[in-house]
């Protein structure tokens, strides 16, 4: 029998429970005894009893024992790995089997994913289209805004040049306005060369315009109480509602008329149910002819209050307005005009009637039935400003009425019955001329 094999068979328990050659295999097999192998030396034993008595081995015996022990451990590790792989393979096979049994679910999942993908693509395309449309719209709006800014700058340049040259603007405001628009030609050249530079220049111009506008607003508020329309140099001021405050007019010719046109500018502080602008009365009929305000309405009566024409929602308190009334006895055709526009036209008003002569014309008040000034009614009194009062003995055409409603120079034209600045108009009470 081969000696190393016999030794292995006899001492295998000792090798499994101890460290024969001093090698460590991952675990400590040493106990209360100690083994040491040396060249040619015998093992020195302790007093403790060793279960397996040691044997003398050569160097080759020790090597073969170590190799066999290593092979056994390797076989054990391989067997363990094979068992683990087998278990994992069984698990994978079970999962594959489940998947094969659920082909319908897998197909449904694939279809669902495909539908979701197609829907996302459609949504993405739609969003991109909307973005393109929004970009086009934004570009168009920018172009339109740019054109509006250019036109606005031109208009403001013209307007501010006029304002600067007029006597209403002070020297300091004129310098600001000219400074704001001194670079306008350069900005126009920049618009032809570079749109981006033009936009920046226009934004700077807008900022200058805003500053000029703020200064203009302050200036307008400071001079609003002195503003008179249509180039008129003076106006009648009726400071309060009182029966003692009115103006008496002496016409340049007889008031025995078969037709007439009355035009005037008025800025009423507050209009009540009846506020008189122009009134002509006789002893027989104190209300022969009247041009009235009733809240926001304008009225004309001829031959008494039963013959009237009325226009609604045409009067604004605190704002200048140009009011005209025309009448002809031939067909009784009466018309009202506000700011150059015809707003009412009624036939059959006092048809065939002739205004009597020897009456009294009052502005801002009506004649009392007693003919005594102390009997006037304060409730119908006008309060505010009035200018450009004119009267003709015929019906003016529409073109001339529109011309007189223009705020540039209509005070240069005067009526042949009453002419503003020519006919005698005497203020009474607290009424006074202002300029």
Tab-separated table of C-alpha atoms in Angstrom:
chain	number	residue	atom	x	y	z
A	1	UNK	CA	0.000	0.000	0.000
A	2	UNK	CA	1.132	3.470	-0.886
A	3	UNK	CA	2.358	5.151	2.269
A	4	UNK	CA	1.055	8.693	1.673
A	5	UNK	CA	-2.393	7.344	0.884
A	6	UNK	CA	-2.411	5.300	4.088
A	7	UNK	CA	-1.336	8.245	6.110
A	8	UNK	CA	-4.090	10.318	4.512
A	9	UNK	CA	-6.664	7.692	5.423
A	10	UNK	CA	-5.493	7.457	9.015
A	11	UNK	CA	-5.094	11.144	9.757
A	12	UNK	CA	-7.876	12.727	7.618
A	13	UNK	CA	-9.847	13.755	10.700
A	14	UNK	CA	-6.836	15.538	12.016
A	15	UNK	CA	-6.314	17.425	8.740
A	16	UNK	CA	-9.958	18.452	8.652
A	17	UNK	CA	-9.802	19.824	12.205
A	18	UNK	CA	-6.267	21.286	12.298
A	19	UNK	CA	-3.630	23.244	10.429
A	20	UNK	CA	-1.061	20.699	9.232
A	21	UNK	CA	1.382	22.749	7.246
A	22	UNK	CA	0.741	26.150	8.721
A	23	UNK	CA	-1.554	27.170	5.712
A	24	UNK	CA	-4.760	29.003	6.367
A	25	UNK	CA	-7.862	28.134	4.256
A	26	UNK	CA	-10.095	30.937	5.379
A	27	UNK	CA	-11.034	29.415	8.746
A	28	UNK	CA	-9.089	28.877	11.957
A	29	UNK	CA	-8.956	25.160	12.678
A	30	UNK	CA	-6.475	25.491	15.552
A	31	UNK	CA	-7.526	24.510	18.987
A	32	UNK	CA	-5.687	24.081	22.258
A	33	UNK	CA	-2.777	22.270	20.576
A	34	UNK	CA	-0.070	23.481	18.234
A	35	UNK	CA	1.491	21.800	15.204
A	36	UNK	CA	4.688	22.838	13.548
A	37	UNK	CA	6.610	21.135	10.736
A	38	UNK	CA	10.352	21.601	10.465
A	39	UNK	CA	13.053	20.109	8.245
A	40	UNK	CA	14.240	16.817	9.758
A	41	UNK	CA	12.939	17.668	13.207
A	42	UNK	CA	10.345	15.720	15.133
A	43	UNK	CA	7.171	17.292	16.469
A	44	UNK	CA	7.434	18.463	20.033
A	45	UNK	CA	4.280	17.508	21.810
A	46	UNK	CA	2.705	19.144	24.798
A	47	UNK	CA	1.458	17.451	27.813
A	48	UNK	CA	-2.073	17.600	26.423
A	49	UNK	CA	-3.263	14.364	24.843
A	50	UNK	CA	-3.569	14.687	20.985
A	51	UNK	CA	-6.531	12.793	19.502
A	52	UNK	CA	-4.592	11.664	16.441
A	53	UNK	CA	-0.950	11.071	17.118
A	54	UNK	CA	1.242	12.836	14.591
A	55	UNK	CA	3.228	10.895	12.069
A	56	UNK	CA	6.503	11.689	10.423
A	57	UNK	CA	5.985	12.830	6.814
A	58	UNK	CA	8.383	13.697	4.164
A	59	UNK	CA	8.226	16.950	2.182
A	60	UNK	CA	6.477	15.166	-0.726
A	61	UNK	CA	3.881	13.607	1.523
A	62	UNK	CA	2.903	16.977	2.843
A	63	UNK	CA	2.611	18.396	-0.669
A	64	UNK	CA	0.339	15.604	-1.886
A	65	UNK	CA	-1.900	15.955	1.157
A	66	UNK	CA	-2.241	19.674	0.532
A	67	UNK	CA	-3.127	19.153	-3.145
A	68	UNK	CA	-5.792	16.569	-2.366
A	69	UNK	CA	-7.319	18.790	0.268
A	70	UNK	CA	-7.408	21.747	-2.157
A	71	UNK	CA	-9.062	19.558	-4.817
A	72	UNK	CA	-11.783	18.570	-2.422
A	73	UNK	CA	-12.558	22.133	-1.506
A	74	UNK	CA	-12.606	23.118	-5.194
A	75	UNK	CA	-15.056	20.299	-5.957
A	76	UNK	CA	-17.272	21.461	-3.137
A	77	UNK	CA	-17.267	25.066	-4.403
A	78	UNK	CA	-18.033	23.965	-7.969
A	79	UNK	CA	-20.905	21.818	-6.736
A	80	UNK	CA	-22.288	24.753	-4.780
A	81	UNK	CA	-22.044	27.061	-7.852
A	82	UNK	CA	-23.776	24.483	-10.037
A	83	UNK	CA	-26.616	24.223	-7.528
A	84	UNK	CA	-27.020	28.010	-7.448
A	85	UNK	CA	-26.993	28.271	-11.260
A	86	UNK	CA	-29.568	25.497	-11.494
A	87	UNK	CA	-31.866	27.301	-9.069
A	88	UNK	CA	-31.513	30.562	-11.022
A	89	UNK	CA	-32.173	28.787	-14.330
A	90	UNK	CA	-35.303	27.195	-12.917
A	91	UNK	CA	-36.498	30.635	-11.808
A	92	UNK	CA	-35.775	32.135	-15.257
A	93	UNK	CA	-37.602	29.267	-16.962
A	94	UNK	CA	-40.644	29.826	-14.762
A	95	UNK	CA	-40.643	33.550	-15.616
A	96	UNK	CA	-40.309	32.797	-19.339
A	97	UNK	CA	-43.132	30.342	-19.048
A	98	UNK	CA	-45.304	33.001	-17.452
A	99	UNK	CA	-44.421	35.453	-20.215
A	100	UNK	CA	-45.275	32.907	-22.879
A	101	UNK	CA	-48.617	32.333	-21.219
A	102	UNK	CA	-49.257	36.147	-21.202
A	103	UNK	CA	-48.615	36.931	-24.873
A	104	UNK	CA	-51.938	38.804	-25.090
A	105	UNK	CA	-50.911	41.092	-22.244
A	106	UNK	CA	-47.518	41.691	-23.846
A	107	UNK	CA	-49.138	42.503	-27.192
A	108	UNK	CA	-51.586	44.847	-25.488
A	109	UNK	CA	-48.711	46.567	-23.707
A	110	UNK	CA	-46.864	46.965	-26.979
A	111	UNK	CA	-49.969	48.401	-28.645
A	112	UNK	CA	-50.512	50.776	-25.744
A	113	UNK	CA	-46.920	51.975	-25.895
A	114	UNK	CA	-47.235	52.440	-29.634
A	115	UNK	CA	-50.428	54.481	-29.238
A	116	UNK	CA	-48.848	56.614	-26.540
A	117	UNK	CA	-45.837	57.199	-28.758
A	118	UNK	CA	-48.036	58.229	-31.694
A	119	UNK	CA	-50.115	60.530	-29.473
A	120	UNK	CA	-46.981	62.161	-28.103
A	121	UNK	CA	-45.695	62.697	-31.636
A	122	UNK	CA	-48.993	64.271	-32.680
A	123	UNK	CA	-49.002	66.519	-29.606
A	124	UNK	CA	-45.414	67.503	-30.257
A	125	UNK	CA	-46.172	68.355	-33.886
A	126	UNK	CA	-49.234	70.322	-32.846
A	127	UNK	CA	-47.247	72.211	-30.209
A	128	UNK	CA	-44.535	73.026	-32.729
A	129	UNK	CA	-47.164	74.293	-35.168
A	130	UNK	CA	-48.718	76.462	-32.481
A	131	UNK	CA	-45.312	77.826	-31.587
A	132	UNK	CA	-44.664	78.680	-35.220
A	133	UNK	CA	-48.037	80.403	-35.514
A	134	UNK	CA	-47.429	82.298	-32.257
A	135	UNK	CA	-44.008	83.369	-33.500
A	136	UNK	CA	-45.514	84.602	-36.781
A	137	UNK	CA	-48.256	86.459	-34.928
A	138	UNK	CA	-45.751	87.988	-32.522
A	139	UNK	CA	-43.569	89.107	-35.421
A	140	UNK	CA	-46.561	90.640	-37.181
A	141	UNK	CA	-47.604	92.452	-34.023
A	142	UNK	CA	-44.075	93.724	-33.552
A	143	UNK	CA	-44.014	95.021	-37.109
A	144	UNK	CA	-47.399	96.678	-36.679
A	145	UNK	CA	-46.344	98.216	-33.355
A	146	UNK	CA	-43.153	99.479	-34.948
A	147	UNK	CA	-45.105	101.151	-37.741
A	148	UNK	CA	-47.499	102.673	-35.224
A	149	UNK	CA	-44.590	104.002	-33.187
A	150	UNK	CA	-43.066	105.555	-36.300
A	151	UNK	CA	-46.363	107.191	-37.228
A	152	UNK	CA	-46.944	108.257	-33.642
A	153	UNK	CA	-43.499	109.834	-33.511
A	154	UNK	CA	-44.199	111.762	-36.701
A	155	UNK	CA	-47.545	112.989	-35.438
A	156	UNK	CA	-46.107	113.983	-32.092
A	157	UNK	CA	-43.225	115.764	-33.789
A	158	UNK	CA	-45.649	117.846	-35.844
A	159	UNK	CA	-47.937	118.536	-32.926
A	160	UNK	CA	-45.202	119.468	-30.493
A	161	UNK	CA	-43.592	121.704	-33.075
A	162	UNK	CA	-46.856	123.636	-33.327
A	163	UNK	CA	-47.209	123.762	-29.557
A	164	UNK	CA	-43.652	124.954	-29.174
A	165	UNK	CA	-44.167	127.757	-31.653
A	166	UNK	CA	-47.376	128.956	-30.011
A	167	UNK	CA	-47.468	131.501	-27.230
A	168	UNK	CA	-49.026	129.047	-24.808
A	169	UNK	CA	-45.800	127.085	-24.352
A	170	UNK	CA	-43.039	128.493	-22.188
A	171	UNK	CA	-39.435	128.698	-23.186
A	172	UNK	CA	-38.401	125.802	-20.949
A	173	UNK	CA	-41.070	123.442	-22.310
A	174	UNK	CA	-40.135	124.394	-25.849
A	175	UNK	CA	-36.531	123.415	-25.213
A	176	UNK	CA	-37.613	120.016	-23.857
A	177	UNK	CA	-39.837	119.350	-26.860
A	178	UNK	CA	-37.161	120.349	-29.379
A	179	UNK	CA	-34.579	118.227	-27.546
A	180	UNK	CA	-36.930	115.230	-27.601
A	181	UNK	CA	-37.324	115.367	-31.365
A	182	UNK	CA	-33.983	116.768	-32.484
A	183	UNK	CA	-32.778	113.222	-33.198
A	184	UNK	CA	-35.869	112.179	-35.152
A	185	UNK	CA	-34.250	112.403	-38.647
A	186	UNK	CA	-31.347	110.286	-37.377
A	187	UNK	CA	-33.821	107.719	-36.034
A	188	UNK	CA	-35.560	107.675	-39.403
A	189	UNK	CA	-32.244	106.944	-41.129
A	190	UNK	CA	-31.561	104.221	-38.589
A	191	UNK	CA	-34.919	102.632	-39.434
A	192	UNK	CA	-33.814	102.194	-43.014
A	193	UNK	CA	-30.444	100.743	-41.965
A	194	UNK	CA	-31.198	98.585	-38.970
A	195	UNK	CA	-34.603	97.629	-37.568
A	196	UNK	CA	-33.166	96.730	-34.187
A	197	UNK	CA	-31.475	100.078	-33.765
A	198	UNK	CA	-34.685	101.822	-34.850
A	199	UNK	CA	-36.687	99.986	-32.204
A	200	UNK	CA	-34.265	101.036	-29.485
A	201	UNK	CA	-34.307	104.598	-30.780
A	202	UNK	CA	-38.096	104.589	-30.828
A	203	UNK	CA	-38.224	103.337	-27.259
A	204	UNK	CA	-36.001	106.225	-26.243
A	205	UNK	CA	-38.275	108.575	-28.176
A	206	UNK	CA	-41.316	107.142	-26.407
A	207	UNK	CA	-39.654	107.776	-23.052
A	208	UNK	CA	-38.998	111.376	-24.110
A	209	UNK	CA	-42.598	111.680	-25.260
A	210	UNK	CA	-43.842	110.458	-21.915
A	211	UNK	CA	-41.774	113.068	-20.125
A	212	UNK	CA	-43.016	115.781	-22.485
A	213	UNK	CA	-46.584	114.522	-22.072
A	214	UNK	CA	-46.298	114.773	-18.288
A	215	UNK	CA	-45.038	118.343	-18.580
A	216	UNK	CA	-47.808	119.154	-21.060
A	217	UNK	CA	-50.396	117.735	-18.662
A	218	UNK	CA	-49.093	119.985	-15.897
A	219	UNK	CA	-49.098	122.950	-18.239
A	220	UNK	CA	-52.621	122.201	-19.474
A	221	UNK	CA	-53.949	121.885	-15.936
A	222	UNK	CA	-52.331	125.201	-15.073
A	223	UNK	CA	-53.838	126.964	-18.110
A	224	UNK	CA	-57.144	125.075	-18.495
A	225	UNK	CA	-59.106	127.807	-16.721
A	226	UNK	CA	-57.843	130.307	-19.322
A	227	UNK	CA	-58.392	128.154	-22.404
A	228	UNK	CA	-60.867	129.538	-24.928
A	229	UNK	CA	-61.921	127.596	-28.025
A	230	UNK	CA	-61.957	128.665	-31.642
A	231	UNK	CA	-59.313	131.335	-31.222
A	232	UNK	CA	-61.641	133.595	-29.240
A	233	UNK	CA	-59.849	136.243	-27.226
A	234	UNK	CA	-62.491	136.669	-24.518
A	235	UNK	CA	-65.425	134.908	-22.916
A	236	UNK	CA	-68.264	135.585	-20.526
A	237	UNK	CA	-67.874	134.008	-17.096
A	238	UNK	CA	-70.960	133.117	-15.087
A	239	UNK	CA	-69.310	132.189	-11.755
A	240	UNK	CA	-72.389	130.863	-9.944
A	241	UNK	CA	-76.069	130.048	-10.349
A	242	UNK	CA	-77.911	133.246	-9.411
A	243	UNK	CA	-80.902	135.213	-10.663
A	244	UNK	CA	-78.738	138.321	-10.640
A	245	UNK	CA	-76.030	136.913	-12.950
A	246	UNK	CA	-76.767	137.126	-16.698
A	247	UNK	CA	-75.839	139.140	-19.797
A	248	UNK	CA	-78.121	141.371	-21.877
A	249	UNK	CA	-77.650	141.549	-25.662
A	250	UNK	CA	-78.593	144.373	-28.011
A	251	UNK	CA	-79.039	142.994	-31.577
A	252	UNK	CA	-77.671	144.803	-34.610
A	253	UNK	CA	-81.027	144.580	-36.445
A	254	UNK	CA	-84.702	143.879	-35.809
A	255	UNK	CA	-85.651	140.533	-34.358
A	256	UNK	CA	-88.734	140.259	-36.576
A	257	UNK	CA	-87.429	137.197	-38.334
A	258	UNK	CA	-88.870	134.306	-40.357
A	259	UNK	CA	-85.674	132.272	-40.059
A	260	UNK	CA	-82.483	132.329	-38.041
A	261	UNK	CA	-79.322	130.437	-36.998
A	262	UNK	CA	-77.825	130.768	-33.514
A	263	UNK	CA	-74.312	129.438	-32.741
A	264	UNK	CA	-72.261	129.702	-29.560
A	265	UNK	CA	-69.538	128.010	-27.545
A	266	UNK	CA	-70.425	127.017	-23.962
A	267	UNK	CA	-68.770	125.193	-21.099
A	268	UNK	CA	-71.409	124.466	-18.484
A	269	UNK	CA	-70.323	123.761	-14.927
A	270	UNK	CA	-73.510	121.828	-14.133
A	271	UNK	CA	-76.656	121.431	-16.183
A	272	UNK	CA	-79.983	121.034	-14.366
A	273	UNK	CA	-83.437	120.141	-15.673
A	274	UNK	CA	-83.577	123.532	-17.370
A	275	UNK	CA	-80.492	125.665	-17.936
A	276	UNK	CA	-80.835	128.620	-20.311
A	277	UNK	CA	-78.123	129.412	-22.850
A	278	UNK	CA	-79.950	131.908	-25.109
A	279	UNK	CA	-83.373	133.434	-24.552
A	280	UNK	CA	-85.501	135.950	-26.479
A	281	UNK	CA	-88.768	137.122	-24.916
A	282	UNK	CA	-91.396	139.802	-25.314
A	283	UNK	CA	-93.981	141.210	-22.950
A	284	UNK	CA	-96.578	138.957	-24.529
A	285	UNK	CA	-94.427	135.814	-24.590
A	286	UNK	CA	-91.325	135.853	-22.302
A	287	UNK	CA	-90.243	132.516	-23.818
A	288	UNK	CA	-90.569	133.321	-27.508
A	289	UNK	CA	-87.241	131.751	-28.460
A	290	UNK	CA	-84.973	129.669	-26.218
A	291	UNK	CA	-81.894	127.498	-26.597
A	292	UNK	CA	-81.734	125.316	-23.467
A	293	UNK	CA	-79.807	122.563	-21.744
A	294	UNK	CA	-81.622	119.828	-19.827
A	295	UNK	CA	-79.071	117.647	-18.064
A	296	UNK	CA	-77.263	116.085	-21.039
A	297	UNK	CA	-79.842	117.168	-23.651
A	298	UNK	CA	-80.064	120.195	-25.957
A	299	UNK	CA	-83.462	121.824	-26.737
A	300	UNK	CA	-84.778	124.572	-29.012
A	301	UNK	CA	-88.217	126.194	-28.574
A	302	UNK	CA	-89.798	128.655	-31.030
A	303	UNK	CA	-93.051	130.488	-30.310
A	304	UNK	CA	-93.394	128.839	-26.891
A	305	UNK	CA	-92.482	125.606	-25.177
A	306	UNK	CA	-95.010	123.597	-27.199
A	307	UNK	CA	-92.914	123.942	-30.344
A	308	UNK	CA	-89.584	122.325	-29.691
A	309	UNK	CA	-86.846	120.040	-31.039
A	310	UNK	CA	-84.652	118.010	-28.689
A	311	UNK	CA	-81.426	115.948	-28.836
A	312	UNK	CA	-80.352	113.623	-26.015
A	313	UNK	CA	-76.953	112.711	-24.574
A	314	UNK	CA	-74.990	115.422	-26.376
A	315	UNK	CA	-73.880	117.670	-23.478
A	316	UNK	CA	-70.994	116.984	-21.076
A	317	UNK	CA	-70.513	119.085	-17.963
A	318	UNK	CA	-67.132	120.760	-17.684
A	319	UNK	CA	-66.270	120.512	-21.398
A	320	UNK	CA	-66.475	123.066	-24.173
A	321	UNK	CA	-69.129	122.384	-26.782
A	322	UNK	CA	-70.243	124.180	-29.940
A	323	UNK	CA	-74.065	124.415	-30.105
A	324	UNK	CA	-76.098	125.641	-33.086
A	325	UNK	CA	-79.858	125.902	-33.664
A	326	UNK	CA	-81.532	126.767	-36.985
A	327	UNK	CA	-85.190	127.376	-37.864
A	328	UNK	CA	-87.265	128.446	-40.889
A	329	UNK	CA	-90.970	129.323	-40.775
A	330	UNK	CA	-91.557	128.212	-44.363
A	331	UNK	CA	-91.869	124.541	-43.447
A	332	UNK	CA	-91.252	124.879	-39.733
A	333	UNK	CA	-87.987	122.985	-40.213
A	334	UNK	CA	-85.829	123.130	-37.061
A	335	UNK	CA	-82.422	121.519	-36.557
A	336	UNK	CA	-79.807	121.183	-33.825
A	337	UNK	CA	-76.044	120.859	-34.276
A	338	UNK	CA	-73.363	119.900	-31.733
A	339	UNK	CA	-69.661	120.244	-32.528
A	340	UNK	CA	-70.381	120.553	-36.243
A	341	UNK	CA	-72.602	117.460	-36.463
A	342	UNK	CA	-76.347	117.483	-37.159
A	343	UNK	CA	-78.014	115.639	-34.263
A	344	UNK	CA	-81.741	116.504	-34.692
A	345	UNK	CA	-83.948	117.671	-37.566
A	346	UNK	CA	-87.709	118.116	-37.121
A	347	UNK	CA	-90.260	119.680	-39.528
A	348	UNK	CA	-93.490	121.467	-38.541
A	349	UNK	CA	-92.040	123.487	-35.645
A	350	UNK	CA	-93.963	126.814	-35.499
A	351	UNK	CA	-94.617	126.640	-39.228
A	352	UNK	CA	-95.578	130.053	-40.691
A	353	UNK	CA	-94.628	131.831	-37.461
A	354	UNK	CA	-92.754	135.165	-37.413
A	355	UNK	CA	-90.698	136.283	-34.437
A	356	UNK	CA	-92.068	139.516	-32.978
A	357	UNK	CA	-89.806	142.531	-32.571
A	358	UNK	CA	-89.091	144.749	-29.548
A	359	UNK	CA	-88.098	141.871	-27.267
A	360	UNK	CA	-85.164	141.274	-24.962
A	361	UNK	CA	-82.229	138.897	-25.518
A	362	UNK	CA	-80.589	137.391	-22.421
A	363	UNK	CA	-77.631	135.022	-22.102
A	364	UNK	CA	-77.673	132.594	-19.180
A	365	UNK	CA	-81.179	133.559	-18.030
A	366	UNK	CA	-84.784	134.000	-19.289
A	367	UNK	CA	-87.104	137.008	-19.061
A	368	UNK	CA	-89.636	136.948	-16.248
A	369	UNK	CA	-93.316	137.377	-16.970
A	370	UNK	CA	-93.347	140.615	-14.996
A	371	UNK	CA	-90.377	141.931	-16.965
A	372	UNK	CA	-88.604	142.867	-13.735
A	373	UNK	CA	-85.079	141.589	-13.181
A	374	UNK	CA	-85.621	140.844	-9.515
A	375	UNK	CA	-88.252	138.287	-10.499
A	376	UNK	CA	-85.804	136.146	-12.476
A	377	UNK	CA	-85.471	132.463	-11.544
A	378	UNK	CA	-82.072	131.283	-10.242
A	379	UNK	CA	-82.948	127.629	-10.992
A	380	UNK	CA	-82.707	128.210	-14.746
A	381	UNK	CA	-79.549	130.338	-14.564
A	382	UNK	CA	-76.449	129.238	-16.462
A	383	UNK	CA	-73.128	128.724	-14.667
A	384	UNK	CA	-69.908	128.330	-16.600
A	385	UNK	CA	-68.303	130.069	-19.575
A	386	UNK	CA	-69.693	131.257	-22.910
A	387	UNK	CA	-68.042	132.742	-26.009
A	388	UNK	CA	-68.469	133.097	-29.765
A	389	UNK	CA	-72.182	134.008	-29.558
A	390	UNK	CA	-73.499	134.791	-33.087
A	391	UNK	CA	-76.900	134.958	-34.768
A	392	UNK	CA	-77.861	135.173	-38.456
A	393	UNK	CA	-81.192	136.052	-40.078
A	394	UNK	CA	-81.091	132.953	-42.292
A	395	UNK	CA	-80.343	129.252	-42.087
A	396	UNK	CA	-76.648	128.463	-42.512
A	397	UNK	CA	-75.611	125.538	-44.670
A	398	UNK	CA	-73.954	122.496	-43.126
A	399	UNK	CA	-70.481	123.407	-44.387
A	400	UNK	CA	-70.412	126.768	-42.636
A	401	UNK	CA	-71.706	125.304	-39.373
A	402	UNK	CA	-68.941	122.678	-39.446
A	403	UNK	CA	-66.424	125.435	-40.165
A	404	UNK	CA	-67.596	127.491	-37.179
A	405	UNK	CA	-67.358	124.390	-34.961
A	406	UNK	CA	-63.656	124.151	-35.759
A	407	UNK	CA	-61.555	125.226	-32.796
A	408	UNK	CA	-59.112	127.131	-35.013
A	409	UNK	CA	-60.386	130.618	-35.775
A	410	UNK	CA	-64.169	130.426	-36.061
A	411	UNK	CA	-64.452	133.537	-33.856
A	412	UNK	CA	-63.323	135.517	-36.885
A	413	UNK	CA	-66.808	135.050	-38.423
A	414	UNK	CA	-69.710	137.065	-36.975
A	415	UNK	CA	-73.480	137.002	-37.414
A	416	UNK	CA	-75.412	139.888	-38.949
A	417	UNK	CA	-78.009	139.950	-36.151
A	418	UNK	CA	-75.589	139.349	-33.252
A	419	UNK	CA	-71.835	139.454	-33.820
A	420	UNK	CA	-69.461	138.349	-31.078
A	421	UNK	CA	-67.086	141.195	-30.256
A	422	UNK	CA	-69.200	143.670	-32.251
A	423	UNK	CA	-72.714	143.666	-30.823
A	424	UNK	CA	-73.323	145.162	-27.403
A	425	UNK	CA	-73.358	142.466	-24.726
A	426	UNK	CA	-73.558	143.840	-21.169
A	427	UNK	CA	-72.897	141.491	-18.199
A	428	UNK	CA	-75.010	141.933	-15.051
A	429	UNK	CA	-74.478	140.887	-11.448
A	430	UNK	CA	-71.336	138.802	-11.096
A	431	UNK	CA	-71.019	137.994	-14.819
A	432	UNK	CA	-67.761	139.303	-16.327
A	433	UNK	CA	-65.496	139.137	-19.344
A	434	UNK	CA	-62.327	137.029	-19.102
A	435	UNK	CA	-59.488	136.350	-21.503
